[in-house]
């Protein structure tokens, strides 16, 4: 992270730390090291949630977690979302927010003031973790998934109390939820759909690992119709466009009166965040609350 190690040594280190070889101890050590190199975000994290995914699922769907974050914040739940530009899809969270006109490179002091005023802010990962510039080019040259594909959703500088996190591979689910528990997160859900999506699916079954407030971890499956009261839709109806196209659709959704599969997909994921934070009693209640906030 300091840039002092030879590139060949860093490459070998990253190649050895592939996601399938990681343990909770290794991931937690990585999180703590990243936090030690991060810019500090001066806010009270009490009650804050981050809604984020690992990316890398290859499905290139709409910015569901970013859209859900706006709705969850409008329901009175404080949201600090940490994200980046797209590396493999058409539009990452940072790309979408830029298309909406946001200044994603604000100093964190200004970001904290925005958060205090409206209960929502976005932290640009490249700004918070500037030392990653020493590793980024090497990761691109390697062209394989490494520990950094796993660390991203776990290193929000805010250190939120709650998390809704999607993973691109089911094998990461239990690993992630165990790490979040050991890192002191109060409650969280890790989600992975049967289509491989790092979000709760609008099409079919999604497996959830739920860290409850009492510290217990439970696993279960959900579907849009049975658990959320939302009609199933094909993933082809929620495919991403360009940042500008996605920004137009999100503005329509947040303005109300725009019924579409993307809205339903966003409501499902917003509902889960509301359940995690105790704002909703169950997923169907969460959908109602989220829809009413729009």
PDB file of C-alpha atoms in Angstrom:
ATOM      1  CA  UNK A   1       0.000   0.000   0.000  1.00  0.00           C
ATOM      2  CA  UNK A   2       2.991   2.310   0.508  1.00  0.00           C
ATOM      3  CA  UNK A   3       4.339   1.743  -3.007  1.00  0.00           C
ATOM      4  CA  UNK A   4       7.730   0.616  -1.726  1.00  0.00           C
ATOM      5  CA  UNK A   5       7.440  -3.079  -2.650  1.00  0.00           C
ATOM      6  CA  UNK A   6       8.668  -4.323  -6.052  1.00  0.00           C
ATOM      7  CA  UNK A   7       5.840  -4.954  -8.529  1.00  0.00           C
ATOM      8  CA  UNK A   8       6.851  -8.579  -9.025  1.00  0.00           C
ATOM      9  CA  UNK A   9       6.496  -9.185  -5.264  1.00  0.00           C
ATOM     10  CA  UNK A  10       3.103  -7.477  -5.143  1.00  0.00           C
ATOM     11  CA  UNK A  11       1.952  -9.545  -8.145  1.00  0.00           C
ATOM     12  CA  UNK A  12       2.977 -12.795  -6.480  1.00  0.00           C
ATOM     13  CA  UNK A  13       1.282 -11.759  -3.243  1.00  0.00           C
ATOM     14  CA  UNK A  14      -1.987 -10.910  -5.002  1.00  0.00           C
ATOM     15  CA  UNK A  15      -1.939 -14.106  -7.067  1.00  0.00           C
ATOM     16  CA  UNK A  16      -1.659 -16.146  -3.876  1.00  0.00           C
ATOM     17  CA  UNK A  17      -4.551 -14.266  -2.265  1.00  0.00           C
ATOM     18  CA  UNK A  18      -7.248 -15.412  -4.681  1.00  0.00           C
ATOM     19  CA  UNK A  19     -10.820 -15.328  -3.280  1.00  0.00           C
ATOM     20  CA  UNK A  20     -11.065 -19.133  -3.072  1.00  0.00           C
ATOM     21  CA  UNK A  21      -8.092 -19.239  -0.688  1.00  0.00           C
ATOM     22  CA  UNK A  22      -9.294 -16.620   1.791  1.00  0.00           C
ATOM     23  CA  UNK A  23     -10.272 -17.176   5.416  1.00  0.00           C
ATOM     24  CA  UNK A  24     -11.991 -14.790   7.852  1.00  0.00           C
ATOM     25  CA  UNK A  25      -8.629 -14.117   9.516  1.00  0.00           C
ATOM     26  CA  UNK A  26      -6.996 -13.103   6.222  1.00  0.00           C
ATOM     27  CA  UNK A  27      -9.915 -10.895   5.173  1.00  0.00           C
ATOM     28  CA  UNK A  28     -10.154  -9.161   8.547  1.00  0.00           C
ATOM     29  CA  UNK A  29      -6.408  -8.499   8.507  1.00  0.00           C
ATOM     30  CA  UNK A  30      -6.845  -6.985   5.044  1.00  0.00           C
ATOM     31  CA  UNK A  31      -9.747  -4.804   6.194  1.00  0.00           C
ATOM     32  CA  UNK A  32      -7.773  -3.485   9.157  1.00  0.00           C
ATOM     33  CA  UNK A  33      -4.778  -2.731   6.944  1.00  0.00           C
ATOM     34  CA  UNK A  34      -6.964  -0.873   4.449  1.00  0.00           C
ATOM     35  CA  UNK A  35      -8.612   1.135   7.208  1.00  0.00           C
ATOM     36  CA  UNK A  36      -5.198   2.132   8.514  1.00  0.00           C
ATOM     37  CA  UNK A  37      -4.443   3.681   5.103  1.00  0.00           C
ATOM     38  CA  UNK A  38      -7.859   5.294   4.588  1.00  0.00           C
ATOM     39  CA  UNK A  39      -8.932   8.893   4.990  1.00  0.00           C
ATOM     40  CA  UNK A  40     -11.026   9.310   8.110  1.00  0.00           C
ATOM     41  CA  UNK A  41     -14.711  10.141   7.785  1.00  0.00           C
ATOM     42  CA  UNK A  42     -15.739  12.276  10.790  1.00  0.00           C
ATOM     43  CA  UNK A  43     -19.361  11.313  11.501  1.00  0.00           C
ATOM     44  CA  UNK A  44     -21.351   9.414  14.104  1.00  0.00           C
ATOM     45  CA  UNK A  45     -21.915   6.011  12.509  1.00  0.00           C
ATOM     46  CA  UNK A  46     -24.834   5.179  14.800  1.00  0.00           C
ATOM     47  CA  UNK A  47     -27.598   3.588  12.752  1.00  0.00           C
ATOM     48  CA  UNK A  48     -25.792   3.982   9.405  1.00  0.00           C
ATOM     49  CA  UNK A  49     -26.152   1.368   6.665  1.00  0.00           C
ATOM     50  CA  UNK A  50     -24.138   0.728   3.505  1.00  0.00           C
ATOM     51  CA  UNK A  51     -25.816  -0.974   0.541  1.00  0.00           C
ATOM     52  CA  UNK A  52     -23.137  -2.413  -1.701  1.00  0.00           C
ATOM     53  CA  UNK A  53     -22.114  -5.347  -3.866  1.00  0.00           C
ATOM     54  CA  UNK A  54     -18.859  -6.963  -4.843  1.00  0.00           C
ATOM     55  CA  UNK A  55     -19.628  -6.501  -8.531  1.00  0.00           C
ATOM     56  CA  UNK A  56     -18.147  -8.987 -10.938  1.00  0.00           C
ATOM     57  CA  UNK A  57     -21.329 -10.998 -11.477  1.00  0.00           C
ATOM     58  CA  UNK A  58     -21.145 -10.383 -15.236  1.00  0.00           C
ATOM     59  CA  UNK A  59     -24.883  -9.656 -15.543  1.00  0.00           C
ATOM     60  CA  UNK A  60     -24.562  -5.897 -16.095  1.00  0.00           C
ATOM     61  CA  UNK A  61     -27.847  -4.929 -14.455  1.00  0.00           C
ATOM     62  CA  UNK A  62     -29.062  -1.456 -13.476  1.00  0.00           C
ATOM     63  CA  UNK A  63     -27.533   0.326 -10.445  1.00  0.00           C
ATOM     64  CA  UNK A  64     -29.916  -1.312  -7.998  1.00  0.00           C
ATOM     65  CA  UNK A  65     -27.984  -0.805  -4.741  1.00  0.00           C
ATOM     66  CA  UNK A  66     -27.246   2.861  -5.465  1.00  0.00           C
ATOM     67  CA  UNK A  67     -30.889   3.513  -6.325  1.00  0.00           C
ATOM     68  CA  UNK A  68     -32.058   1.643  -3.229  1.00  0.00           C
ATOM     69  CA  UNK A  69     -29.708   3.754  -1.101  1.00  0.00           C
ATOM     70  CA  UNK A  70     -31.590   6.938  -2.040  1.00  0.00           C
ATOM     71  CA  UNK A  71     -34.935   5.388  -1.141  1.00  0.00           C
ATOM     72  CA  UNK A  72     -33.699   3.943   2.158  1.00  0.00           C
ATOM     73  CA  UNK A  73     -32.317   7.347   3.157  1.00  0.00           C
ATOM     74  CA  UNK A  74     -35.671   8.940   2.311  1.00  0.00           C
ATOM     75  CA  UNK A  75     -37.259   6.496   4.780  1.00  0.00           C
ATOM     76  CA  UNK A  76     -35.204   8.029   7.587  1.00  0.00           C
ATOM     77  CA  UNK A  77     -32.376   5.483   7.677  1.00  0.00           C
ATOM     78  CA  UNK A  78     -28.928   7.139   7.404  1.00  0.00           C
ATOM     79  CA  UNK A  79     -26.939   5.812   4.439  1.00  0.00           C
ATOM     80  CA  UNK A  80     -23.244   6.211   3.673  1.00  0.00           C
ATOM     81  CA  UNK A  81     -22.471   4.469   0.399  1.00  0.00           C
ATOM     82  CA  UNK A  82     -18.880   3.816  -0.577  1.00  0.00           C
ATOM     83  CA  UNK A  83     -18.356   2.976  -4.232  1.00  0.00           C
ATOM     84  CA  UNK A  84     -16.252   3.269  -7.331  1.00  0.00           C
ATOM     85  CA  UNK A  85     -16.356   3.583 -11.085  1.00  0.00           C
ATOM     86  CA  UNK A  86     -17.252   0.563 -13.142  1.00  0.00           C
ATOM     87  CA  UNK A  87     -14.472  -1.885 -13.907  1.00  0.00           C
ATOM     88  CA  UNK A  88     -16.504  -4.504 -15.788  1.00  0.00           C
ATOM     89  CA  UNK A  89     -20.051  -3.163 -16.306  1.00  0.00           C
ATOM     90  CA  UNK A  90     -21.491  -0.223 -18.242  1.00  0.00           C
ATOM     91  CA  UNK A  91     -22.159   1.943 -15.201  1.00  0.00           C
ATOM     92  CA  UNK A  92     -20.762   1.868 -11.663  1.00  0.00           C
ATOM     93  CA  UNK A  93     -22.157   3.785  -8.686  1.00  0.00           C
ATOM     94  CA  UNK A  94     -19.678   6.631  -9.149  1.00  0.00           C
ATOM     95  CA  UNK A  95     -20.488   6.821 -12.873  1.00  0.00           C
ATOM     96  CA  UNK A  96     -24.215   7.086 -12.141  1.00  0.00           C
ATOM     97  CA  UNK A  97     -23.792   9.794  -9.510  1.00  0.00           C
ATOM     98  CA  UNK A  98     -21.571  11.827 -11.819  1.00  0.00           C
ATOM     99  CA  UNK A  99     -24.222  11.572 -14.524  1.00  0.00           C
ATOM    100  CA  UNK A 100     -26.725  12.895 -11.976  1.00  0.00           C
ATOM    101  CA  UNK A 101     -24.478  15.923 -11.457  1.00  0.00           C
ATOM    102  CA  UNK A 102     -22.867  14.981  -8.153  1.00  0.00           C
ATOM    103  CA  UNK A 103     -19.316  15.992  -7.283  1.00  0.00           C
ATOM    104  CA  UNK A 104     -17.955  12.618  -6.202  1.00  0.00           C
ATOM    105  CA  UNK A 105     -14.453  13.904  -5.390  1.00  0.00           C
ATOM    106  CA  UNK A 106     -15.511  16.211  -2.553  1.00  0.00           C
ATOM    107  CA  UNK A 107     -13.278  16.486   0.477  1.00  0.00           C
ATOM    108  CA  UNK A 108     -14.646  14.195   3.185  1.00  0.00           C
ATOM    109  CA  UNK A 109     -15.281  17.177   5.454  1.00  0.00           C
ATOM    110  CA  UNK A 110     -17.826  18.472   2.936  1.00  0.00           C
ATOM    111  CA  UNK A 111     -19.264  14.982   2.534  1.00  0.00           C
ATOM    112  CA  UNK A 112     -19.845  14.791   6.280  1.00  0.00           C
ATOM    113  CA  UNK A 113     -21.729  18.099   6.174  1.00  0.00           C
ATOM    114  CA  UNK A 114     -23.917  16.772   3.365  1.00  0.00           C
ATOM    115  CA  UNK A 115     -24.597  13.659   5.418  1.00  0.00           C
ATOM    116  CA  UNK A 116     -25.579  15.708   8.470  1.00  0.00           C
ATOM    117  CA  UNK A 117     -28.045  17.717   6.371  1.00  0.00           C
ATOM    118  CA  UNK A 118     -29.786  14.940   4.447  1.00  0.00           C
ATOM    119  CA  UNK A 119     -28.813  11.575   5.950  1.00  0.00           C
ATOM    120  CA  UNK A 120     -27.118  10.370   2.779  1.00  0.00           C
ATOM    121  CA  UNK A 121     -23.711  10.728   1.181  1.00  0.00           C
ATOM    122  CA  UNK A 122     -21.430   8.945  -1.240  1.00  0.00           C
ATOM    123  CA  UNK A 123     -17.759   8.242  -0.572  1.00  0.00           C
ATOM    124  CA  UNK A 124     -15.635   7.751  -3.679  1.00  0.00           C
ATOM    125  CA  UNK A 125     -13.349   4.787  -3.017  1.00  0.00           C
ATOM    126  CA  UNK A 126     -10.471   6.249  -5.051  1.00  0.00           C
ATOM    127  CA  UNK A 127     -10.613   9.362  -2.869  1.00  0.00           C
ATOM    128  CA  UNK A 128     -10.790   7.461   0.422  1.00  0.00           C
ATOM    129  CA  UNK A 129      -8.100   4.937  -0.479  1.00  0.00           C
ATOM    130  CA  UNK A 130      -5.607   6.911  -2.533  1.00  0.00           C
ATOM    131  CA  UNK A 131      -2.870   4.381  -1.696  1.00  0.00           C
ATOM    132  CA  UNK A 132      -4.653   1.875  -3.941  1.00  0.00           C
ATOM    133  CA  UNK A 133      -3.014   3.656  -6.878  1.00  0.00           C
ATOM    134  CA  UNK A 134       0.079   1.552  -6.155  1.00  0.00           C
ATOM    135  CA  UNK A 135      -1.874  -1.690  -6.559  1.00  0.00           C
ATOM    136  CA  UNK A 136      -4.484  -0.829  -9.209  1.00  0.00           C
ATOM    137  CA  UNK A 137      -2.265  -1.110 -12.311  1.00  0.00           C
ATOM    138  CA  UNK A 138      -0.867  -4.431 -11.107  1.00  0.00           C
ATOM    139  CA  UNK A 139      -4.378  -5.809 -10.575  1.00  0.00           C
ATOM    140  CA  UNK A 140      -5.317  -4.855 -14.133  1.00  0.00           C
ATOM    141  CA  UNK A 141      -2.237  -6.566 -15.538  1.00  0.00           C
ATOM    142  CA  UNK A 142      -2.943  -9.740 -13.569  1.00  0.00           C
ATOM    143  CA  UNK A 143      -6.499  -9.925 -14.902  1.00  0.00           C
ATOM    144  CA  UNK A 144      -7.715 -12.236 -12.128  1.00  0.00           C
ATOM    145  CA  UNK A 145      -9.869 -11.805  -9.046  1.00  0.00           C
ATOM    146  CA  UNK A 146      -7.837 -11.149  -5.899  1.00  0.00           C
ATOM    147  CA  UNK A 147      -8.462 -10.279  -2.269  1.00  0.00           C
ATOM    148  CA  UNK A 148      -9.314  -6.719  -3.337  1.00  0.00           C
ATOM    149  CA  UNK A 149     -12.430  -7.983  -5.137  1.00  0.00           C
ATOM    150  CA  UNK A 150     -13.575  -9.178  -1.726  1.00  0.00           C
ATOM    151  CA  UNK A 151     -12.380  -6.293   0.457  1.00  0.00           C
ATOM    152  CA  UNK A 152     -14.259  -3.547  -1.407  1.00  0.00           C
ATOM    153  CA  UNK A 153     -17.659  -3.934   0.303  1.00  0.00           C
ATOM    154  CA  UNK A 154     -16.051  -4.303   3.742  1.00  0.00           C
ATOM    155  CA  UNK A 155     -13.916  -1.150   3.924  1.00  0.00           C
ATOM    156  CA  UNK A 156     -16.370   1.749   4.035  1.00  0.00           C
ATOM    157  CA  UNK A 157     -14.449   4.442   6.014  1.00  0.00           C
ATOM    158  CA  UNK A 158     -17.658   5.226   7.900  1.00  0.00           C
ATOM    159  CA  UNK A 159     -17.584   1.712   9.445  1.00  0.00           C
ATOM    160  CA  UNK A 160     -21.400   1.428   9.328  1.00  0.00           C
ATOM    161  CA  UNK A 161     -23.524  -0.370  11.902  1.00  0.00           C
ATOM    162  CA  UNK A 162     -25.508  -2.194   9.228  1.00  0.00           C
ATOM    163  CA  UNK A 163     -24.836  -3.650   5.785  1.00  0.00           C
ATOM    164  CA  UNK A 164     -26.726  -5.095   2.853  1.00  0.00           C
ATOM    165  CA  UNK A 165     -24.060  -6.694   0.700  1.00  0.00           C
ATOM    166  CA  UNK A 166     -24.267  -8.753  -2.463  1.00  0.00           C
ATOM    167  CA  UNK A 167     -21.619 -11.266  -3.510  1.00  0.00           C
ATOM    168  CA  UNK A 168     -20.837 -12.583  -7.000  1.00  0.00           C
ATOM    169  CA  UNK A 169     -20.161 -16.133  -5.768  1.00  0.00           C
ATOM    170  CA  UNK A 170     -22.240 -18.126  -3.306  1.00  0.00           C
ATOM    171  CA  UNK A 171     -19.101 -19.496  -1.657  1.00  0.00           C
ATOM    172  CA  UNK A 172     -18.398 -15.993  -0.328  1.00  0.00           C
ATOM    173  CA  UNK A 173     -21.695 -15.672   1.548  1.00  0.00           C
ATOM    174  CA  UNK A 174     -20.873 -17.382   4.828  1.00  0.00           C
ATOM    175  CA  UNK A 175     -17.330 -15.996   4.717  1.00  0.00           C
ATOM    176  CA  UNK A 176     -18.614 -12.422   4.420  1.00  0.00           C
ATOM    177  CA  UNK A 177     -21.228 -12.694   7.155  1.00  0.00           C
ATOM    178  CA  UNK A 178     -18.689 -14.215   9.561  1.00  0.00           C
ATOM    179  CA  UNK A 179     -16.288 -11.361   8.829  1.00  0.00           C
ATOM    180  CA  UNK A 180     -18.949  -8.697   9.361  1.00  0.00           C
ATOM    181  CA  UNK A 181     -19.872 -10.235  12.698  1.00  0.00           C
ATOM    182  CA  UNK A 182     -16.249 -10.230  13.853  1.00  0.00           C
ATOM    183  CA  UNK A 183     -15.784  -6.660  12.603  1.00  0.00           C
ATOM    184  CA  UNK A 184     -18.565  -5.473  14.901  1.00  0.00           C
ATOM    185  CA  UNK A 185     -21.417  -4.901  12.449  1.00  0.00           C
ATOM    186  CA  UNK A 186     -24.707  -5.020  14.380  1.00  0.00           C
ATOM    187  CA  UNK A 187     -26.864  -6.609  11.703  1.00  0.00           C
ATOM    188  CA  UNK A 188     -26.354  -7.468   8.041  1.00  0.00           C
ATOM    189  CA  UNK A 189     -27.544  -9.517   5.110  1.00  0.00           C
ATOM    190  CA  UNK A 190     -25.304 -11.078   2.498  1.00  0.00           C
ATOM    191  CA  UNK A 191     -27.214 -11.944  -0.671  1.00  0.00           C
ATOM    192  CA  UNK A 192     -26.554 -14.019  -3.794  1.00  0.00           C
ATOM    193  CA  UNK A 193     -29.147 -14.970  -6.397  1.00  0.00           C
ATOM    194  CA  UNK A 194     -29.478 -18.228  -8.282  1.00  0.00           C
ATOM    195  CA  UNK A 195     -28.619 -16.333 -11.490  1.00  0.00           C
ATOM    196  CA  UNK A 196     -25.321 -15.289  -9.896  1.00  0.00           C
ATOM    197  CA  UNK A 197     -26.393 -11.740  -9.098  1.00  0.00           C
ATOM    198  CA  UNK A 198     -24.807  -9.768  -6.244  1.00  0.00           C
ATOM    199  CA  UNK A 199     -28.254  -8.404  -5.307  1.00  0.00           C
ATOM    200  CA  UNK A 200     -31.660  -9.766  -4.386  1.00  0.00           C
ATOM    201  CA  UNK A 201     -33.099 -10.971  -7.676  1.00  0.00           C
ATOM    202  CA  UNK A 202     -36.281  -9.770  -9.370  1.00  0.00           C
ATOM    203  CA  UNK A 203     -36.337 -12.978 -11.436  1.00  0.00           C
ATOM    204  CA  UNK A 204     -35.909 -15.935  -9.112  1.00  0.00           C
ATOM    205  CA  UNK A 205     -34.520 -17.276  -5.875  1.00  0.00           C
ATOM    206  CA  UNK A 206     -31.963 -15.442  -3.738  1.00  0.00           C
ATOM    207  CA  UNK A 207     -30.044 -16.989  -0.852  1.00  0.00           C
ATOM    208  CA  UNK A 208     -29.548 -14.787   2.202  1.00  0.00           C
ATOM    209  CA  UNK A 209     -27.170 -15.018   5.139  1.00  0.00           C
ATOM    210  CA  UNK A 210     -28.635 -12.835   7.903  1.00  0.00           C
ATOM    211  CA  UNK A 211     -26.603 -11.626  10.879  1.00  0.00           C
ATOM    212  CA  UNK A 212     -29.301 -10.769  13.403  1.00  0.00           C
ATOM    213  CA  UNK A 213     -29.079  -8.253  16.226  1.00  0.00           C
ATOM    214  CA  UNK A 214     -28.664 -11.065  18.760  1.00  0.00           C
ATOM    215  CA  UNK A 215     -25.511 -12.226  16.955  1.00  0.00           C
ATOM    216  CA  UNK A 216     -27.046 -15.348  15.441  1.00  0.00           C
ATOM    217  CA  UNK A 217     -26.562 -16.096  11.742  1.00  0.00           C
ATOM    218  CA  UNK A 218     -29.461 -17.654   9.836  1.00  0.00           C
ATOM    219  CA  UNK A 219     -29.749 -18.713   6.188  1.00  0.00           C
ATOM    220  CA  UNK A 220     -32.852 -18.774   4.004  1.00  0.00           C
ATOM    221  CA  UNK A 221     -34.101 -18.299   0.448  1.00  0.00           C
ATOM    222  CA  UNK A 222     -36.465 -15.608  -0.830  1.00  0.00           C
ATOM    223  CA  UNK A 223     -38.352 -14.978  -4.061  1.00  0.00           C
ATOM    224  CA  UNK A 224     -39.946 -11.717  -5.248  1.00  0.00           C
ATOM    225  CA  UNK A 225     -43.540 -12.971  -5.257  1.00  0.00           C
ATOM    226  CA  UNK A 226     -43.598 -15.122  -2.131  1.00  0.00           C
ATOM    227  CA  UNK A 227     -41.618 -12.856   0.198  1.00  0.00           C
ATOM    228  CA  UNK A 228     -41.920  -9.302  -1.159  1.00  0.00           C
ATOM    229  CA  UNK A 229     -45.294  -9.360  -2.905  1.00  0.00           C
ATOM    230  CA  UNK A 230     -43.603  -8.289  -6.147  1.00  0.00           C
ATOM    231  CA  UNK A 231     -44.228  -9.915  -9.523  1.00  0.00           C
ATOM    232  CA  UNK A 232     -41.237 -11.770 -10.944  1.00  0.00           C
ATOM    233  CA  UNK A 233     -39.548 -10.156 -13.939  1.00  0.00           C
ATOM    234  CA  UNK A 234     -36.890 -11.380 -16.335  1.00  0.00           C
ATOM    235  CA  UNK A 235     -33.421  -9.930 -15.777  1.00  0.00           C
ATOM    236  CA  UNK A 236     -33.510  -8.622 -19.334  1.00  0.00           C
ATOM    237  CA  UNK A 237     -35.924  -5.950 -18.042  1.00  0.00           C
ATOM    238  CA  UNK A 238     -33.349  -4.548 -15.607  1.00  0.00           C
ATOM    239  CA  UNK A 239     -30.248  -4.398 -17.799  1.00  0.00           C
ATOM    240  CA  UNK A 240     -28.002  -1.363 -17.388  1.00  0.00           C
ATOM    241  CA  UNK A 241     -27.613   1.369 -19.954  1.00  0.00           C
ATOM    242  CA  UNK A 242     -25.001   4.101 -20.093  1.00  0.00           C
ATOM    243  CA  UNK A 243     -24.521   6.353 -17.037  1.00  0.00           C
ATOM    244  CA  UNK A 244     -26.622   9.043 -18.718  1.00  0.00           C
ATOM    245  CA  UNK A 245     -29.418   6.587 -19.572  1.00  0.00           C
ATOM    246  CA  UNK A 246     -29.435   5.183 -16.039  1.00  0.00           C
ATOM    247  CA  UNK A 247     -29.514   8.692 -14.552  1.00  0.00           C
ATOM    248  CA  UNK A 248     -32.632   9.538 -16.580  1.00  0.00           C
ATOM    249  CA  UNK A 249     -34.377   6.347 -15.431  1.00  0.00           C
ATOM    250  CA  UNK A 250     -33.418   6.888 -11.786  1.00  0.00           C
ATOM    251  CA  UNK A 251     -34.741  10.451 -11.836  1.00  0.00           C
ATOM    252  CA  UNK A 252     -38.042   9.151 -13.215  1.00  0.00           C
ATOM    253  CA  UNK A 253     -38.213   6.454 -10.529  1.00  0.00           C
ATOM    254  CA  UNK A 254     -37.486   8.843  -7.665  1.00  0.00           C
ATOM    255  CA  UNK A 255     -39.987  11.364  -9.028  1.00  0.00           C
ATOM    256  CA  UNK A 256     -42.802   8.803  -8.656  1.00  0.00           C
ATOM    257  CA  UNK A 257     -45.326   7.522 -11.138  1.00  0.00           C
ATOM    258  CA  UNK A 258     -42.808   5.506 -13.166  1.00  0.00           C
ATOM    259  CA  UNK A 259     -43.792   1.857 -12.838  1.00  0.00           C
ATOM    260  CA  UNK A 260     -41.257  -0.550 -14.293  1.00  0.00           C
ATOM    261  CA  UNK A 261     -39.284  -3.695 -13.511  1.00  0.00           C
ATOM    262  CA  UNK A 262     -36.322  -1.596 -12.372  1.00  0.00           C
ATOM    263  CA  UNK A 263     -38.496   0.131  -9.762  1.00  0.00           C
ATOM    264  CA  UNK A 264     -39.684  -3.241  -8.444  1.00  0.00           C
ATOM    265  CA  UNK A 265     -36.112  -4.512  -8.313  1.00  0.00           C
ATOM    266  CA  UNK A 266     -35.021  -1.421  -6.391  1.00  0.00           C
ATOM    267  CA  UNK A 267     -37.961  -1.755  -3.962  1.00  0.00           C
ATOM    268  CA  UNK A 268     -37.029  -5.358  -3.167  1.00  0.00           C
ATOM    269  CA  UNK A 269     -33.488  -4.425  -2.231  1.00  0.00           C
ATOM    270  CA  UNK A 270     -34.520  -1.277  -0.359  1.00  0.00           C
ATOM    271  CA  UNK A 271     -36.945  -3.430   1.620  1.00  0.00           C
ATOM    272  CA  UNK A 272     -34.137  -5.720   2.775  1.00  0.00           C
ATOM    273  CA  UNK A 273     -32.153  -2.719   4.028  1.00  0.00           C
ATOM    274  CA  UNK A 274     -35.203  -1.488   5.944  1.00  0.00           C
ATOM    275  CA  UNK A 275     -35.590  -4.909   7.575  1.00  0.00           C
ATOM    276  CA  UNK A 276     -31.905  -5.028   8.540  1.00  0.00           C
ATOM    277  CA  UNK A 277     -32.110  -1.652  10.284  1.00  0.00           C
ATOM    278  CA  UNK A 278     -35.412  -2.409  12.006  1.00  0.00           C
ATOM    279  CA  UNK A 279     -37.363   0.178  10.023  1.00  0.00           C
ATOM    280  CA  UNK A 280     -39.600  -2.561   8.563  1.00  0.00           C
ATOM    281  CA  UNK A 281     -40.957  -5.640  10.314  1.00  0.00           C
ATOM    282  CA  UNK A 282     -40.669  -7.888   7.251  1.00  0.00           C
ATOM    283  CA  UNK A 283     -39.942  -7.744   3.512  1.00  0.00           C
ATOM    284  CA  UNK A 284     -43.521  -7.001   2.449  1.00  0.00           C
ATOM    285  CA  UNK A 285     -43.724  -4.182   4.981  1.00  0.00           C
ATOM    286  CA  UNK A 286     -40.402  -2.885   3.662  1.00  0.00           C
ATOM    287  CA  UNK A 287     -41.752  -2.723   0.110  1.00  0.00           C
ATOM    288  CA  UNK A 288     -44.773  -0.732   1.304  1.00  0.00           C
ATOM    289  CA  UNK A 289     -42.606   1.726   3.259  1.00  0.00           C
ATOM    290  CA  UNK A 290     -40.154   2.152   0.386  1.00  0.00           C
ATOM    291  CA  UNK A 291     -42.931   2.675  -2.158  1.00  0.00           C
ATOM    292  CA  UNK A 292     -44.675   5.229   0.064  1.00  0.00           C
ATOM    293  CA  UNK A 293     -41.438   7.185   0.477  1.00  0.00           C
ATOM    294  CA  UNK A 294     -41.271   7.635  -3.311  1.00  0.00           C
TER     295      UNK A 294
END
